[in-house]
Amino acid sequence: MSRGNSAGYDRHITIFSPEGRLYQVEYAFKAISNAGFTSVGVRGKDSVVIVTQRKVPDKLLDPSTVTHIFQLTPKIGCVMTGLLADARSQVMRARMEAAEFRYKFGYEIPTDMLAKRVANINQVYTQQAAMRPLGISMILIGYDDERGPQLFKCDPAGYFIGYKATTAGAKHQEALNHLEKRLKKEPELSLEDTVEVAITTLSNVLSLDFKPADIEIGVVTGEDGRFRVLSESDIEAHLTRIVERAD
């Protein structure tokens, strides 16, 4: 086994290479990028939005069953980017953790606590040989009565942090660069503006003009603090507004 070479060190999840790298965890990040989806999350003044692509790979599939956006609690939702089978497993675990917290403490789990719990579980997956890291990136959104809109991202390494805006998946670096330019002056975004920033970021980075069936949007607003997924008619209204503004 030659030093300075990855040969052999990527066979086992719990072994560091001489450079101090865990190759299996890095491959999990690669699986997220190679899944071919891009997701965007943007936090506004009184709302937070997640947008992702909806790709139906086969004409015989029922499009209503193809989704990457999931509700975890009445007030918390997430978009999963990466391997969909892994995503469903992590969503079920997150729902279970949220339900257990509610049963134990008598109130709904805050968004940051759920993000922390999911990240802690992911971190354990990087230490035990019996498990592999999940090839998935979870972007959570929710509304906190004291802190306002919340946006968190958890990755396969067990790292989580809050964001003003973030992306995951293919071309995520280009999307991040676009968001940094758009949000450089830290504008106070209304719900419509927040949705517009998220959609235009995705559209510009992928060089696509979206139809309502091509994207999924999840929002949480300060009005009622509840998570909801926008219908195709709502998405069409937002797309029409973006086109009118561009003209």
One Martini backbone bead per residue (centre of mass of N, CA, C, O) as a GRO file, in nm:
protein
  247
    1MET     BB    1   0.088   0.042   0.030
    2SER     BB    2   0.095   0.351  -0.083
    3ARG     BB    3   0.184   0.652  -0.016
    4GLY     BB    4  -0.038   0.904  -0.135
    5ASN     BB    5  -0.255   0.685  -0.187
    6SER     BB    6  -0.588   0.560  -0.210
    7ALA     BB    7  -0.509   0.281  -0.200
    8GLY     BB    8  -0.714   0.105   0.039
    9TYR     BB    9  -0.848   0.360   0.201
   10ASP     BB   10  -1.148   0.309   0.053
   11ARG     BB   11  -1.248   0.029   0.184
   12HIS     BB   12  -1.270   0.184   0.467
   13ILE     BB   13  -1.445   0.399   0.674
   14THR     BB   14  -1.238   0.406   0.949
   15ILE     BB   15  -0.994   0.492   0.758
   16PHE     BB   16  -0.725   0.679   0.734
   17SER     BB   17  -0.529   0.855   0.554
   18PRO     BB   18  -0.222   1.007   0.547
   19GLU     BB   19  -0.389   1.289   0.482
   20GLY     BB   20  -0.671   1.272   0.650
   21ARG     BB   21  -0.880   1.089   0.487
   22LEU     BB   22  -1.229   1.003   0.400
   23TYR     BB   23  -1.332   0.855   0.123
   24GLN     BB   24  -1.628   0.759   0.170
   25VAL     BB   25  -1.734   1.042   0.239
   26GLU     BB   26  -1.653   1.173  -0.030
   27TYR     BB   27  -1.831   0.984  -0.205
   28ALA     BB   28  -2.100   1.084  -0.088
   29PHE     BB   29  -2.075   1.367  -0.209
   30LYS     BB   30  -2.061   1.265  -0.504
   31ALA     BB   31  -2.346   1.136  -0.511
   32ILE     BB   32  -2.497   1.403  -0.494
   33SER     BB   33  -2.387   1.530  -0.760
   34ASN     BB   34  -2.460   1.266  -0.949
   35ALA     BB   35  -2.783   1.273  -0.938
   36GLY     BB   36  -2.883   1.551  -1.107
   37PHE     BB   37  -2.952   1.760  -0.880
   38THR     BB   38  -3.100   2.078  -0.774
   39SER     BB   39  -3.090   2.283  -0.478
   40VAL     BB   40  -3.277   2.553  -0.306
   41GLY     BB   41  -3.221   2.791  -0.031
   42VAL     BB   42  -3.426   3.068   0.108
   43ARG     BB   43  -3.409   3.354   0.320
   44GLY     BB   44  -3.626   3.575   0.451
   45LYS     BB   45  -3.788   3.787   0.653
   46ASP     BB   46  -4.083   3.587   0.674
   47SER     BB   47  -3.937   3.352   0.503
   48VAL     BB   48  -3.902   3.014   0.353
   49VAL     BB   49  -3.729   2.844   0.072
   50ILE     BB   50  -3.773   2.557  -0.150
   51VAL     BB   51  -3.595   2.431  -0.446
   52THR     BB   52  -3.659   2.182  -0.706
   53GLN     BB   53  -3.630   1.933  -0.914
   54ARG     BB   54  -3.850   1.761  -1.152
   55LYS     BB   55  -3.794   1.420  -1.244
   56VAL     BB   56  -3.936   1.208  -1.495
   57PRO     BB   57  -3.796   0.915  -1.626
   58ASP     BB   58  -4.098   0.800  -1.687
   59LYS     BB   59  -4.404   0.792  -1.853
   60LEU     BB   60  -4.535   0.565  -1.651
   61LEU     BB   61  -4.519   0.751  -1.431
   62ASP     BB   62  -4.636   0.906  -1.145
   63PRO     BB   63  -4.576   1.234  -1.077
   64SER     BB   64  -4.703   1.254  -0.779
   65THR     BB   65  -4.469   1.040  -0.663
   66VAL     BB   66  -4.250   1.255  -0.740
   67THR     BB   67  -4.017   1.347  -0.477
   68HIS     BB   68  -3.798   1.583  -0.260
   69ILE     BB   69  -4.033   1.679  -0.073
   70PHE     BB   70  -4.072   1.696   0.289
   71GLN     BB   71  -4.261   1.630   0.573
   72LEU     BB   72  -4.190   1.624   0.925
   73THR     BB   73  -4.369   1.854   1.029
   74PRO     BB   74  -4.600   2.099   1.037
   75LYS     BB   75  -4.322   2.316   1.046
   76ILE     BB   76  -4.134   2.104   0.887
   77GLY     BB   77  -3.911   2.092   0.607
   78CYS     BB   78  -3.766   1.919   0.310
   79VAL     BB   79  -3.477   1.873   0.099
   80MET     BB   80  -3.359   1.608  -0.112
   81THR     BB   81  -3.019   1.534  -0.213
   82GLY     BB   82  -2.982   1.243  -0.417
   83LEU     BB   83  -3.055   0.947  -0.290
   84LEU     BB   84  -3.377   0.844  -0.257
   85ALA     BB   85  -3.357   0.600  -0.068
   86ASP     BB   86  -3.195   0.749   0.151
   87ALA     BB   87  -3.398   0.975   0.195
   88ARG     BB   88  -3.632   0.808   0.312
   89SER     BB   89  -3.477   0.705   0.556
   90GLN     BB   90  -3.414   0.987   0.681
   91VAL     BB   91  -3.704   1.089   0.703
   92MET     BB   92  -3.807   0.871   0.896
   93ARG     BB   93  -3.605   0.939   1.123
   94ALA     BB   94  -3.685   1.238   1.160
   95ARG     BB   95  -3.980   1.184   1.234
   96MET     BB   96  -3.919   1.014   1.483
   97GLU     BB   97  -3.759   1.227   1.641
   98ALA     BB   98  -3.989   1.439   1.647
   99ALA     BB   99  -4.198   1.260   1.794
  100GLU     BB  100  -4.026   1.202   2.046
  101PHE     BB  101  -3.996   1.495   2.137
  102ARG     BB  102  -4.299   1.553   2.171
  103TYR     BB  103  -4.351   1.329   2.383
  104LYS     BB  104  -4.131   1.421   2.595
  105PHE     BB  105  -4.188   1.765   2.594
  106GLY     BB  106  -4.475   1.882   2.449
  107TYR     BB  107  -4.325   1.994   2.182
  108GLU     BB  108  -4.208   2.109   1.907
  109ILE     BB  109  -3.943   2.078   1.721
  110PRO     BB  110  -3.685   2.250   1.643
  111THR     BB  111  -3.498   2.297   1.368
  112ASP     BB  112  -3.210   2.287   1.498
  113MET     BB  113  -3.254   2.019   1.655
  114LEU     BB  114  -3.308   1.839   1.408
  115ALA     BB  115  -3.045   1.898   1.259
  116LYS     BB  116  -2.861   1.796   1.486
  117ARG     BB  117  -2.968   1.505   1.499
  118VAL     BB  118  -2.908   1.423   1.206
  119ALA     BB  119  -2.602   1.489   1.218
  120ASN     BB  120  -2.534   1.288   1.445
  121ILE     BB  121  -2.615   1.036   1.289
  122ASN     BB  122  -2.422   1.078   1.050
  123GLN     BB  123  -2.160   1.068   1.220
  124VAL     BB  124  -2.186   0.771   1.311
  125TYR     BB  125  -2.164   0.657   1.012
  126THR     BB  126  -1.838   0.734   1.010
  127GLN     BB  127  -1.744   0.511   1.254
  128GLN     BB  128  -1.904   0.259   1.142
  129ALA     BB  129  -1.873  -0.038   0.966
  130ALA     BB  130  -2.187  -0.125   0.952
  131MET     BB  131  -2.199   0.152   0.806
  132ARG     BB  132  -2.309   0.399   0.578
  133PRO     BB  133  -2.320   0.670   0.425
  134LEU     BB  134  -2.544   0.898   0.314
  135GLY     BB  135  -2.634   1.009  -0.020
  136ILE     BB  136  -2.718   1.300   0.139
  137SER     BB  137  -2.891   1.622   0.136
  138MET     BB  138  -3.027   1.830   0.396
  139ILE     BB  139  -3.288   2.077   0.373
  140LEU     BB  140  -3.408   2.284   0.626
  141ILE     BB  141  -3.734   2.419   0.723
  142GLY     BB  142  -3.853   2.698   0.934
  143TYR     BB  143  -4.030   2.841   1.227
  144ASP     BB  144  -3.942   3.078   1.474
  145ASP     BB  145  -4.072   3.270   1.725
  146GLU     BB  146  -3.783   3.414   1.790
  147ARG     BB  147  -3.597   3.381   1.500
  148GLY     BB  148  -3.763   3.286   1.272
  149PRO     BB  149  -3.643   3.195   0.996
  150GLN     BB  150  -3.522   2.863   0.890
  151LEU     BB  151  -3.188   2.738   0.770
  152PHE     BB  152  -3.068   2.406   0.700
  153LYS     BB  153  -2.769   2.186   0.672
  154CYS     BB  154  -2.702   1.842   0.597
  155ASP     BB  155  -2.437   1.604   0.597
  156PRO     BB  156  -2.259   1.301   0.577
  157ALA     BB  157  -2.043   1.406   0.806
  158GLY     BB  158  -2.219   1.578   1.034
  159TYR     BB  159  -2.281   1.863   0.922
  160PHE     BB  160  -2.416   2.176   1.060
  161ILE     BB  161  -2.592   2.480   0.938
  162GLY     BB  162  -2.679   2.801   0.903
  163TYR     BB  163  -2.869   2.997   0.656
  164LYS     BB  164  -2.960   3.229   0.407
  165ALA     BB  165  -2.826   3.050   0.172
  166THR     BB  166  -2.855   2.744  -0.032
  167THR     BB  167  -2.703   2.443  -0.175
  168ALA     BB  168  -2.749   2.136  -0.381
  169GLY     BB  169  -2.563   1.942  -0.589
  170ALA     BB  170  -2.556   2.013  -0.892
  171LYS     BB  171  -2.394   2.309  -0.934
  172HIS     BB  172  -2.361   2.442  -0.641
  173GLN     BB  173  -2.138   2.657  -0.682
  174GLU     BB  174  -2.283   2.834  -0.891
  175ALA     BB  175  -2.527   2.889  -0.710
  176LEU     BB  176  -2.372   3.028  -0.481
  177ASN     BB  177  -2.258   3.261  -0.650
  178HIS     BB  178  -2.534   3.377  -0.728
  179LEU     BB  179  -2.640   3.429  -0.439
  180GLU     BB  180  -2.416   3.622  -0.346
  181LYS     BB  181  -2.491   3.845  -0.548
  182ARG     BB  182  -2.798   3.880  -0.472
  183LEU     BB  183  -2.718   3.897  -0.134
  184LYS     BB  184  -2.501   4.121  -0.074
  185LYS     BB  185  -2.713   4.358   0.048
  186GLU     BB  186  -2.925   4.235   0.226
  187PRO     BB  187  -3.219   4.191   0.154
  188GLU     BB  188  -3.565   4.231   0.210
  189LEU     BB  189  -3.762   3.950   0.174
  190SER     BB  190  -4.028   3.846   0.043
  191LEU     BB  191  -4.197   3.582  -0.059
  192GLU     BB  192  -4.180   3.647  -0.364
  193ASP     BB  193  -3.874   3.713  -0.366
  194THR     BB  194  -3.773   3.443  -0.257
  195VAL     BB  195  -3.885   3.267  -0.484
  196GLU     BB  196  -3.743   3.416  -0.714
  197VAL     BB  197  -3.450   3.367  -0.632
  198ALA     BB  198  -3.464   3.057  -0.639
  199ILE     BB  199  -3.557   3.018  -0.934
  200THR     BB  200  -3.339   3.192  -1.084
  201THR     BB  201  -3.099   3.035  -0.988
  202LEU     BB  202  -3.177   2.764  -1.116
  203SER     BB  203  -3.218   2.869  -1.407
  204ASN     BB  204  -2.931   2.992  -1.457
  205VAL     BB  205  -2.751   2.745  -1.388
  206LEU     BB  206  -2.921   2.541  -1.595
  207SER     BB  207  -3.043   2.682  -1.847
  208LEU     BB  208  -3.366   2.709  -1.776
  209ASP     BB  209  -3.713   2.687  -1.860
  210PHE     BB  210  -3.976   2.666  -1.658
  211LYS     BB  211  -4.220   2.458  -1.565
  212PRO     BB  212  -4.439   2.369  -1.322
  213ALA     BB  213  -4.348   2.050  -1.349
  214ASP     BB  214  -4.017   2.098  -1.300
  215ILE     BB  215  -4.094   2.198  -1.002
  216GLU     BB  216  -4.037   2.239  -0.648
  217ILE     BB  217  -4.218   2.396  -0.363
  218GLY     BB  218  -4.126   2.511  -0.036
  219VAL     BB  219  -4.300   2.669   0.250
  220VAL     BB  220  -4.243   2.921   0.514
  221THR     BB  221  -4.439   3.129   0.722
  222GLY     BB  222  -4.525   3.370   0.970
  223GLU     BB  223  -4.831   3.350   0.990
  224ASP     BB  224  -4.836   3.011   1.071
  225GLY     BB  225  -4.561   2.823   1.037
  226ARG     BB  226  -4.631   2.638   0.797
  227PHE     BB  227  -4.586   2.371   0.593
  228ARG     BB  228  -4.574   2.394   0.224
  229VAL     BB  229  -4.677   2.289  -0.094
  230LEU     BB  230  -4.686   2.394  -0.403
  231SER     BB  231  -4.877   2.430  -0.657
  232GLU     BB  232  -4.890   2.459  -0.995
  233SER     BB  233  -5.049   2.728  -0.993
  234ASP     BB  234  -4.856   2.879  -0.804
  235ILE     BB  235  -4.601   2.843  -0.976
  236GLU     BB  236  -4.713   2.984  -1.229
  237ALA     BB  237  -4.745   3.262  -1.097
  238HIS     BB  238  -4.442   3.301  -1.037
  239LEU     BB  239  -4.335   3.267  -1.327
  240THR     BB  240  -4.498   3.501  -1.448
  241ARG     BB  241  -4.374   3.724  -1.270
  242ILE     BB  242  -4.083   3.687  -1.369
  243VAL     BB  243  -4.135   3.751  -1.668
  244GLU     BB  244  -4.256   4.037  -1.624
  245ARG     BB  245  -4.002   4.157  -1.488
  246ALA     BB  246  -3.805   4.105  -1.726
  247ASP     BB  247  -3.978   4.297  -1.921
   0.00000   0.00000   0.00000
